[in-house]
Every structure is written in C-alpha cells, then in structure tokens.
PDB file of C-alpha atoms in Angstrom:
ATOM      1  CA  UNK A1361      -5.045 -26.438  -9.495  1.00 82.00           C
ATOM      2  CA  UNK A1362      -7.462 -23.253  -9.321  1.00 86.00           C
ATOM      3  CA  UNK A1363      -9.708 -23.585  -6.113  1.00 91.00           C
ATOM      4  CA  UNK A1364     -12.298 -22.034  -4.135  1.00 95.00           C
ATOM      5  CA  UNK A1365     -12.934 -21.924  -0.126  1.00 96.00           C
ATOM      6  CA  UNK A1366     -16.349 -20.146   1.112  1.00 95.00           C
ATOM      7  CA  UNK A1367     -17.222 -20.111   4.291  1.00 89.00           C
ATOM      8  CA  UNK A1368     -19.130 -22.648   5.453  1.00 86.00           C
ATOM      9  CA  UNK A1369     -23.336 -22.362   6.343  1.00 87.00           C
ATOM     10  CA  UNK A1370     -25.883 -22.440   6.107  1.00 94.00           C
ATOM     11  CA  UNK A1371     -26.159 -18.250   7.909  1.00 96.00           C
ATOM     12  CA  UNK A1372     -29.179 -17.157   9.482  1.00 97.00           C
ATOM     13  CA  UNK A1373     -29.273 -13.443   9.645  1.00 97.00           C
ATOM     14  CA  UNK A1374     -32.823 -11.370  10.361  1.00 97.00           C
ATOM     15  CA  UNK A1375     -33.720  -9.429   7.638  1.00 97.00           C
ATOM     16  CA  UNK A1376     -31.992  -5.548   7.919  1.00 97.00           C
ATOM     17  CA  UNK A1377     -28.722  -6.698   9.342  1.00 97.00           C
ATOM     18  CA  UNK A1378     -25.636  -6.619   7.549  1.00 98.00           C
ATOM     19  CA  UNK A1379     -24.413  -9.602   5.236  1.00 97.00           C
ATOM     20  CA  UNK A1380     -20.147 -10.875   4.969  1.00 97.00           C
ATOM     21  CA  UNK A1381     -19.536 -14.322   2.366  1.00 97.00           C
ATOM     22  CA  UNK A1382     -16.142 -14.674   2.358  1.00 97.00           C
ATOM     23  CA  UNK A1383     -14.960 -15.755  -0.375  1.00 97.00           C
ATOM     24  CA  UNK A1384     -10.868 -16.837  -1.320  1.00 97.00           C
ATOM     25  CA  UNK A1385      -9.265 -18.099  -4.231  1.00 96.00           C
ATOM     26  CA  UNK A1386      -5.737 -19.490  -5.531  1.00 94.00           C
ATOM     27  CA  UNK A1387      -5.677 -19.541  -8.976  1.00 90.00           C
ATOM     28  CA  UNK A1388      -2.736 -19.324 -11.982  1.00 81.00           C
ATOM     29  CA  UNK A1389      -2.816 -15.854 -13.428  1.00 81.00           C
ATOM     30  CA  UNK A1390      -5.335 -13.159 -13.137  1.00 85.00           C
ATOM     31  CA  UNK A1391      -8.341 -15.199 -12.580  1.00 91.00           C
ATOM     32  CA  UNK A1392     -12.094 -13.861 -13.494  1.00 92.00           C
ATOM     33  CA  UNK A1393     -14.208 -13.538 -10.362  1.00 95.00           C
ATOM     34  CA  UNK A1394     -17.691 -14.329 -10.123  1.00 96.00           C
ATOM     35  CA  UNK A1395     -20.666 -14.848  -7.603  1.00 97.00           C
ATOM     36  CA  UNK A1396     -24.065 -17.011  -9.014  1.00 97.00           C
ATOM     37  CA  UNK A1397     -27.621 -17.065  -6.600  1.00 97.00           C
ATOM     38  CA  UNK A1398     -29.127 -19.984  -6.702  1.00 96.00           C
ATOM     39  CA  UNK A1399     -32.877 -19.552  -5.266  1.00 95.00           C
ATOM     40  CA  UNK A1400     -34.983 -22.742  -3.933  1.00 92.00           C
ATOM     41  CA  UNK A1401     -35.959 -25.450  -7.268  1.00 90.00           C
ATOM     42  CA  UNK A1402     -33.935 -23.176  -9.721  1.00 92.00           C
ATOM     43  CA  UNK A1403     -31.035 -22.873 -12.111  1.00 93.00           C
ATOM     44  CA  UNK A1404     -28.021 -20.610 -10.422  1.00 95.00           C
ATOM     45  CA  UNK A1405     -27.816 -16.906 -12.148  1.00 95.00           C
ATOM     46  CA  UNK A1406     -25.693 -14.427 -12.056  1.00 95.00           C
ATOM     47  CA  UNK A1407     -25.286 -11.607  -9.096  1.00 97.00           C
ATOM     48  CA  UNK A1408     -22.334 -10.141  -9.844  1.00 97.00           C
ATOM     49  CA  UNK A1409     -18.476 -10.228 -11.600  1.00 95.00           C
ATOM     50  CA  UNK A1410     -14.622  -8.698 -11.983  1.00 95.00           C
ATOM     51  CA  UNK A1411     -12.673  -9.632 -14.176  1.00 92.00           C
ATOM     52  CA  UNK A1412      -9.508  -7.335 -13.159  1.00 91.00           C
ATOM     53  CA  UNK A1413      -8.019  -6.376  -9.649  1.00 93.00           C
ATOM     54  CA  UNK A1414      -9.594  -4.213  -7.483  1.00 95.00           C
ATOM     55  CA  UNK A1415     -12.835  -4.253  -9.707  1.00 95.00           C
ATOM     56  CA  UNK A1416     -15.838  -3.927  -7.652  1.00 97.00           C
ATOM     57  CA  UNK A1417     -18.614  -6.103  -8.716  1.00 96.00           C
ATOM     58  CA  UNK A1418     -22.568  -5.018  -7.942  1.00 97.00           C
ATOM     59  CA  UNK A1419     -25.643  -5.789  -8.740  1.00 97.00           C
ATOM     60  CA  UNK A1420     -29.336  -6.083  -6.677  1.00 95.00           C
ATOM     61  CA  UNK A1421     -27.245  -4.150  -4.013  1.00 97.00           C
ATOM     62  CA  UNK A1422     -25.167  -6.882  -3.471  1.00 98.00           C
ATOM     63  CA  UNK A1423     -21.034  -5.719  -3.190  1.00 98.00           C
ATOM     64  CA  UNK A1424     -18.285  -7.774  -3.778  1.00 98.00           C
ATOM     65  CA  UNK A1425     -14.103  -6.504  -4.882  1.00 98.00           C
ATOM     66  CA  UNK A1426     -11.566  -8.533  -6.142  1.00 97.00           C
ATOM     67  CA  UNK A1427      -8.811  -8.610  -4.198  1.00 96.00           C
ATOM     68  CA  UNK A1428      -5.175  -9.832  -5.534  1.00 93.00           C
ATOM     69  CA  UNK A1429      -3.365  -8.869  -2.463  1.00 94.00           C
ATOM     70  CA  UNK A1430      -5.639 -11.123  -0.310  1.00 95.00           C
ATOM     71  CA  UNK A1431      -6.595 -13.611  -2.998  1.00 96.00           C
ATOM     72  CA  UNK A1432     -10.001 -12.827  -2.079  1.00 97.00           C
ATOM     73  CA  UNK A1433     -13.883 -12.012  -2.911  1.00 98.00           C
ATOM     74  CA  UNK A1434     -15.875 -11.757  -0.801  1.00 98.00           C
ATOM     75  CA  UNK A1435     -19.904 -10.631  -0.937  1.00 98.00           C
ATOM     76  CA  UNK A1436     -21.452  -8.101   1.313  1.00 98.00           C
ATOM     77  CA  UNK A1437     -25.112  -6.571   1.350  1.00 98.00           C
ATOM     78  CA  UNK A1438     -25.702  -4.133   3.717  1.00 97.00           C
ATOM     79  CA  UNK A1439     -29.651  -4.608   4.566  1.00 96.00           C
ATOM     80  CA  UNK A1440     -30.742  -8.212   3.430  1.00 97.00           C
ATOM     81  CA  UNK A1441     -34.292  -8.976   3.432  1.00 97.00           C
ATOM     82  CA  UNK A1442     -35.999 -12.484   3.216  1.00 97.00           C
ATOM     83  CA  UNK A1443     -36.206 -12.984  -0.909  1.00 96.00           C
ATOM     84  CA  UNK A1444     -32.621 -12.906  -0.239  1.00 97.00           C
ATOM     85  CA  UNK A1445     -32.668 -16.429   1.057  1.00 97.00           C
ATOM     86  CA  UNK A1446     -30.926 -19.064  -1.398  1.00 97.00           C
ATOM     87  CA  UNK A1447     -27.144 -20.193  -1.979  1.00 96.00           C
ATOM     88  CA  UNK A1448     -24.730 -18.146  -3.037  1.00 97.00           C
ATOM     89  CA  UNK A1449     -21.667 -19.876  -4.558  1.00 97.00           C
ATOM     90  CA  UNK A1450     -18.549 -18.178  -5.332  1.00 97.00           C
ATOM     91  CA  UNK A1451     -16.616 -19.152  -9.025  1.00 95.00           C
ATOM     92  CA  UNK A1452     -13.263 -18.599 -10.720  1.00 93.00           C
ATOM     93  CA  UNK A1453     -11.936 -18.717 -14.309  1.00 89.00           C
ATOM     94  CA  UNK A1454      -9.017 -18.274 -15.167  1.00 81.00           C
ATOM     95  CA  UNK A1455      -8.967 -17.678 -18.662  1.00 67.00           C
ATOM     96  CA  UNK A1456      -8.925 -19.269 -22.225  1.00 64.00           C
ATOM     97  CA  UNK A1457     -11.068 -23.252 -22.152  1.00 59.00           C
ATOM     98  CA  UNK A1458     -10.718 -23.293 -18.748  1.00 65.00           C
ATOM     99  CA  UNK A1459     -13.112 -24.749 -16.417  1.00 78.00           C
ATOM    100  CA  UNK A1460     -15.151 -22.373 -14.164  1.00 87.00           C
ATOM    101  CA  UNK A1461     -14.748 -24.020 -10.525  1.00 90.00           C
ATOM    102  CA  UNK A1462     -17.456 -22.563  -7.619  1.00 93.00           C
ATOM    103  CA  UNK A1463     -17.020 -23.286  -4.277  1.00 94.00           C
ATOM    104  CA  UNK A1464     -18.824 -25.605  -1.570  1.00 94.00           C
ATOM    105  CA  UNK A1465     -21.782 -22.525  -1.275  1.00 95.00           C
ATOM    106  CA  UNK A1466     -23.005 -20.612   1.508  1.00 96.00           C
ATOM    107  CA  UNK A1467     -26.602 -21.051   2.469  1.00 96.00           C
ATOM    108  CA  UNK A1468     -28.531 -17.933   3.432  1.00 97.00           C
ATOM    109  CA  UNK A1469     -31.212 -18.051   5.134  1.00 97.00           C
ATOM    110  CA  UNK A1470     -33.744 -14.693   6.706  1.00 97.00           C
ATOM    111  CA  UNK A1471     -35.919 -14.598   9.160  1.00 97.00           C
ATOM    112  CA  UNK A1472     -37.972 -11.714   9.502  1.00 95.00           C
TER     113      UNK A1472
ATOM    114  CA  UNK B1285     -37.992 -17.301 -23.825  1.00 63.00           C
ATOM    115  CA  UNK B1286     -36.847 -19.568 -21.667  1.00 70.00           C
ATOM    116  CA  UNK B1287     -33.168 -18.988 -22.504  1.00 92.00           C
ATOM    117  CA  UNK B1288     -31.770 -22.212 -21.428  1.00 96.00           C
ATOM    118  CA  UNK B1289     -34.291 -25.633 -21.502  1.00 96.00           C
ATOM    119  CA  UNK B1290     -34.024 -28.880 -19.680  1.00 96.00           C
ATOM    120  CA  UNK B1291     -35.683 -31.941 -20.580  1.00 96.00           C
ATOM    121  CA  UNK B1292     -36.933 -33.915 -18.402  1.00 97.00           C
ATOM    122  CA  UNK B1293     -37.740 -31.393 -15.177  1.00 95.00           C
ATOM    123  CA  UNK B1294     -37.762 -34.192 -13.208  1.00 97.00           C
ATOM    124  CA  UNK B1295     -37.251 -38.177 -13.977  1.00 97.00           C
ATOM    125  CA  UNK B1296     -37.390 -41.166 -11.790  1.00 97.00           C
ATOM    126  CA  UNK B1297     -36.070 -44.442 -13.128  1.00 97.00           C
ATOM    127  CA  UNK B1298     -35.128 -47.596 -11.948  1.00 97.00           C
ATOM    128  CA  UNK B1299     -31.253 -48.851 -10.803  1.00 97.00           C
ATOM    129  CA  UNK B1300     -29.971 -50.379 -14.820  1.00 97.00           C
ATOM    130  CA  UNK B1301     -31.776 -48.226 -16.949  1.00 97.00           C
ATOM    131  CA  UNK B1302     -30.381 -46.032 -19.187  1.00 97.00           C
ATOM    132  CA  UNK B1303     -31.829 -42.716 -19.846  1.00 97.00           C
ATOM    133  CA  UNK B1304     -31.372 -39.202 -21.325  1.00 97.00           C
ATOM    134  CA  UNK B1305     -31.430 -35.655 -20.634  1.00 98.00           C
ATOM    135  CA  UNK B1306     -31.847 -33.188 -23.099  1.00 97.00           C
ATOM    136  CA  UNK B1307     -30.830 -29.473 -23.066  1.00 97.00           C
ATOM    137  CA  UNK B1308     -31.044 -26.546 -25.983  1.00 97.00           C
ATOM    138  CA  UNK B1309     -29.916 -22.468 -25.622  1.00 96.00           C
ATOM    139  CA  UNK B1310     -31.297 -20.004 -27.483  1.00 95.00           C
ATOM    140  CA  UNK B1311     -28.946 -17.276 -26.294  1.00 94.00           C
ATOM    141  CA  UNK B1312     -27.136 -17.969 -29.445  1.00 93.00           C
ATOM    142  CA  UNK B1313     -23.518 -18.889 -27.407  1.00 93.00           C
ATOM    143  CA  UNK B1314     -20.955 -20.958 -28.622  1.00 90.00           C
ATOM    144  CA  UNK B1315     -20.187 -23.317 -24.885  1.00 91.00           C
ATOM    145  CA  UNK B1316     -22.101 -26.046 -22.961  1.00 93.00           C
ATOM    146  CA  UNK B1317     -22.208 -27.511 -19.997  1.00 94.00           C
ATOM    147  CA  UNK B1318     -23.229 -29.873 -18.145  1.00 95.00           C
ATOM    148  CA  UNK B1319     -22.720 -30.186 -13.952  1.00 95.00           C
ATOM    149  CA  UNK B1320     -24.124 -32.735 -11.757  1.00 96.00           C
ATOM    150  CA  UNK B1321     -25.394 -30.865  -8.490  1.00 95.00           C
ATOM    151  CA  UNK B1322     -25.116 -33.516  -5.030  1.00 92.00           C
ATOM    152  CA  UNK B1323     -28.137 -33.314  -2.502  1.00 90.00           C
ATOM    153  CA  UNK B1324     -24.785 -30.979  -0.006  1.00 88.00           C
ATOM    154  CA  UNK B1325     -25.533 -28.329  -3.161  1.00 89.00           C
ATOM    155  CA  UNK B1326     -21.568 -29.412  -4.164  1.00 90.00           C
ATOM    156  CA  UNK B1327     -21.546 -28.729  -7.730  1.00 92.00           C
ATOM    157  CA  UNK B1328     -18.817 -30.493 -10.272  1.00 91.00           C
ATOM    158  CA  UNK B1329     -18.506 -29.928 -14.124  1.00 91.00           C
ATOM    159  CA  UNK B1330     -18.556 -32.429 -15.782  1.00 93.00           C
ATOM    160  CA  UNK B1331     -18.342 -32.062 -19.616  1.00 91.00           C
ATOM    161  CA  UNK B1332     -18.462 -28.901 -21.692  1.00 90.00           C
ATOM    162  CA  UNK B1333     -18.625 -28.794 -25.998  1.00 89.00           C
ATOM    163  CA  UNK B1334     -17.775 -25.524 -27.674  1.00 87.00           C
ATOM    164  CA  UNK B1335     -18.922 -25.005 -31.611  1.00 85.00           C
ATOM    165  CA  UNK B1336     -19.728 -29.070 -30.885  1.00 83.00           C
ATOM    166  CA  UNK B1337     -16.471 -30.338 -29.859  1.00 86.00           C
ATOM    167  CA  UNK B1338     -15.721 -31.559 -26.010  1.00 87.00           C
ATOM    168  CA  UNK B1339     -12.900 -28.809 -24.628  1.00 85.00           C
ATOM    169  CA  UNK B1340     -14.271 -30.387 -21.224  1.00 82.00           C
ATOM    170  CA  UNK B1341     -14.315 -33.939 -19.874  1.00 82.00           C
ATOM    171  CA  UNK B1342     -13.441 -34.730 -16.447  1.00 83.00           C
ATOM    172  CA  UNK B1343     -13.345 -37.802 -14.534  1.00 80.00           C
ATOM    173  CA  UNK B1344     -16.640 -39.210 -15.385  1.00 88.00           C
ATOM    174  CA  UNK B1345     -17.686 -42.961 -15.316  1.00 90.00           C
ATOM    175  CA  UNK B1346     -17.779 -43.161 -18.715  1.00 91.00           C
ATOM    176  CA  UNK B1347     -21.884 -44.573 -18.292  1.00 96.00           C
ATOM    177  CA  UNK B1348     -21.775 -40.607 -19.212  1.00 95.00           C
ATOM    178  CA  UNK B1349     -21.918 -39.782 -22.521  1.00 94.00           C
ATOM    179  CA  UNK B1350     -22.394 -36.227 -23.968  1.00 94.00           C
ATOM    180  CA  UNK B1351     -23.527 -36.190 -27.269  1.00 93.00           C
ATOM    181  CA  UNK B1352     -23.281 -31.984 -28.633  1.00 92.00           C
ATOM    182  CA  UNK B1353     -25.791 -32.183 -32.408  1.00 91.00           C
ATOM    183  CA  UNK B1354     -25.496 -28.669 -33.314  1.00 91.00           C
ATOM    184  CA  UNK B1355     -24.226 -25.303 -31.008  1.00 90.00           C
ATOM    185  CA  UNK B1356     -27.703 -25.663 -29.742  1.00 94.00           C
ATOM    186  CA  UNK B1357     -27.995 -28.873 -28.047  1.00 95.00           C
ATOM    187  CA  UNK B1358     -26.370 -30.676 -25.202  1.00 95.00           C
ATOM    188  CA  UNK B1359     -27.807 -33.876 -24.598  1.00 96.00           C
ATOM    189  CA  UNK B1360     -26.701 -36.247 -21.459  1.00 97.00           C
ATOM    190  CA  UNK B1361     -27.145 -40.673 -21.641  1.00 97.00           C
ATOM    191  CA  UNK B1362     -26.421 -42.439 -19.270  1.00 96.00           C
ATOM    192  CA  UNK B1363     -26.046 -45.836 -19.114  1.00 96.00           C
ATOM    193  CA  UNK B1364     -27.116 -48.606 -16.418  1.00 97.00           C
ATOM    194  CA  UNK B1365     -27.642 -46.563 -14.058  1.00 97.00           C
ATOM    195  CA  UNK B1366     -26.663 -46.421 -10.176  1.00 97.00           C
ATOM    196  CA  UNK B1367     -28.449 -44.989  -6.689  1.00 96.00           C
ATOM    197  CA  UNK B1368     -25.352 -42.823  -7.268  1.00 95.00           C
ATOM    198  CA  UNK B1369     -26.165 -41.079  -9.466  1.00 96.00           C
ATOM    199  CA  UNK B1370     -29.257 -39.315  -7.999  1.00 97.00           C
ATOM    200  CA  UNK B1371     -28.717 -35.540  -8.398  1.00 96.00           C
ATOM    201  CA  UNK B1372     -29.880 -32.558 -10.341  1.00 96.00           C
ATOM    202  CA  UNK B1373     -27.824 -31.884 -13.134  1.00 97.00           C
ATOM    203  CA  UNK B1374     -27.898 -28.958 -14.837  1.00 97.00           C
ATOM    204  CA  UNK B1375     -27.192 -27.585 -18.301  1.00 97.00           C
ATOM    205  CA  UNK B1376     -25.462 -24.587 -18.865  1.00 95.00           C
ATOM    206  CA  UNK B1377     -23.795 -22.484 -21.864  1.00 94.00           C
ATOM    207  CA  UNK B1378     -21.882 -18.900 -21.717  1.00 91.00           C
ATOM    208  CA  UNK B1379     -20.546 -17.024 -24.993  1.00 87.00           C
ATOM    209  CA  UNK B1380     -17.087 -16.617 -23.998  1.00 74.00           C
ATOM    210  CA  UNK B1381     -16.479 -19.179 -21.401  1.00 66.00           C
ATOM    211  CA  UNK B1382     -17.373 -16.434 -18.807  1.00 76.00           C
ATOM    212  CA  UNK B1383     -20.413 -15.645 -17.661  1.00 88.00           C
ATOM    213  CA  UNK B1384     -22.807 -18.555 -17.645  1.00 91.00           C
ATOM    214  CA  UNK B1385     -26.232 -19.023 -18.145  1.00 94.00           C
ATOM    215  CA  UNK B1386     -27.944 -22.519 -16.226  1.00 96.00           C
ATOM    216  CA  UNK B1387     -30.808 -23.912 -16.993  1.00 96.00           C
ATOM    217  CA  UNK B1388     -33.954 -24.941 -13.982  1.00 95.00           C
ATOM    218  CA  UNK B1389     -32.570 -28.875 -13.396  1.00 96.00           C
ATOM    219  CA  UNK B1390     -33.594 -32.365 -13.825  1.00 97.00           C
ATOM    220  CA  UNK B1391     -33.949 -33.985 -10.364  1.00 97.00           C
ATOM    221  CA  UNK B1392     -32.614 -37.355 -11.225  1.00 97.00           C
ATOM    222  CA  UNK B1393     -33.817 -40.203  -8.632  1.00 97.00           C
ATOM    223  CA  UNK B1394     -32.523 -43.776  -9.452  1.00 97.00           C
ATOM    224  CA  UNK B1395     -34.657 -46.385  -7.037  1.00 96.00           C
TER     225      UNK B1395
END
C-alpha cells in the first residue's frame, strides 16, 4: 500500500536558518504530493502541492520538488521565521477514490 | 466565513457515555472526511463520504458511526466512549479528492 516517510522531529532552528524536511514515499502509479502545515491549536492547511514529476510546488517561501526517480518531495525554505514554528505533514494521494496518506509529521521550532 | 466548522471544540466526558461531533462545510465540496489525531500528532483517516455515500471506512471500532444527512454535513457519533478515544478529531472536505480543507478540530477527553 501507499506510505509516506518523514524525518523525525523535532527540528529546532535559529531564525533565518535554512530548512529541509525530508519526505519519501511509496505509491502505485503517479500520486499527487502535498505538504500540509498545522499551527498550534489549529487544523491542517495546505502549504503546497505537486501533481506530476518534476513539478515544483511553492508557497510562503517554502518549496518542494516532485522527484519521481528518488520518490521524494523534500520541503525547503531558505530563511525560516519564528512564525514558521508548526508541525509539517507530507502526504500523497494515488488517484480515484483513494484516501490521502499522511506522514507522521515533523515538528519545527524556530527560535529567535 | 468559516469554511469547515466543527462543534463542539472541546468535549470532556466520562467513559461509557455516547457523544456526537458535528461538521459542516460551506465550500460546496462533494467529499468529507473524519480523521483522528493522537497525542503524537499521528493523523489517521477514519471515514470518507462522497455525495452522502460512504467511500472510505478504515478499521475503526463499530462504536464509531458517521452520518451524512446532506453533502454539507458529516457527523460522527461515538458510543460507549473509552479512554483510548481521547484525541483530536478533525473533519475535512475536498472538491476532487485533491486538496483537503480541515476544520479546527474537536478535542475529546474521556475520563
């Protein structure tokens, strides 16, 4: 079945540091890939997505590139802010009436 | 203009009780979901409805019963609550099973 593997957190960075959160997946066919973010006390919200190989999703300074050859969708940001502190979830959907499979989440803490 | 709303936001109850959580979306989406998030933030899908029809039913105790009276509503009823049911329950909706829009969550504590 489909699965998503994320790096374990928590990840603690200083403000303006470079962020990478690794995500790899296994899936049948050509899944759509997502990053969701969950701020404290809130529900998840879509951060970015990519629907085919080599697509780059980007939003709020975050980027992730759909790499089919390495089955990866790593999240990056060049300069993190305190307000980026949240839990980040990598996810995929294989198509049709398929459920979205979420990774276990990576907690990011940015300190001033 | 809340897109996906859930009530109640907090629910504290005794073991053995029966409780319901309500979810409504005003986005015009066809598909709605219930997820359970445990204390370690692990997110697990429970149910999904498309146009009031059940399409995903994961391995969930039959004490949990979803009900979709119309496309905009998906309620979750839980019988005989147990300590292990304590979690945050999220409702979500989507238009084409792609991007999901989540509600704010219902924090359930079973004592």
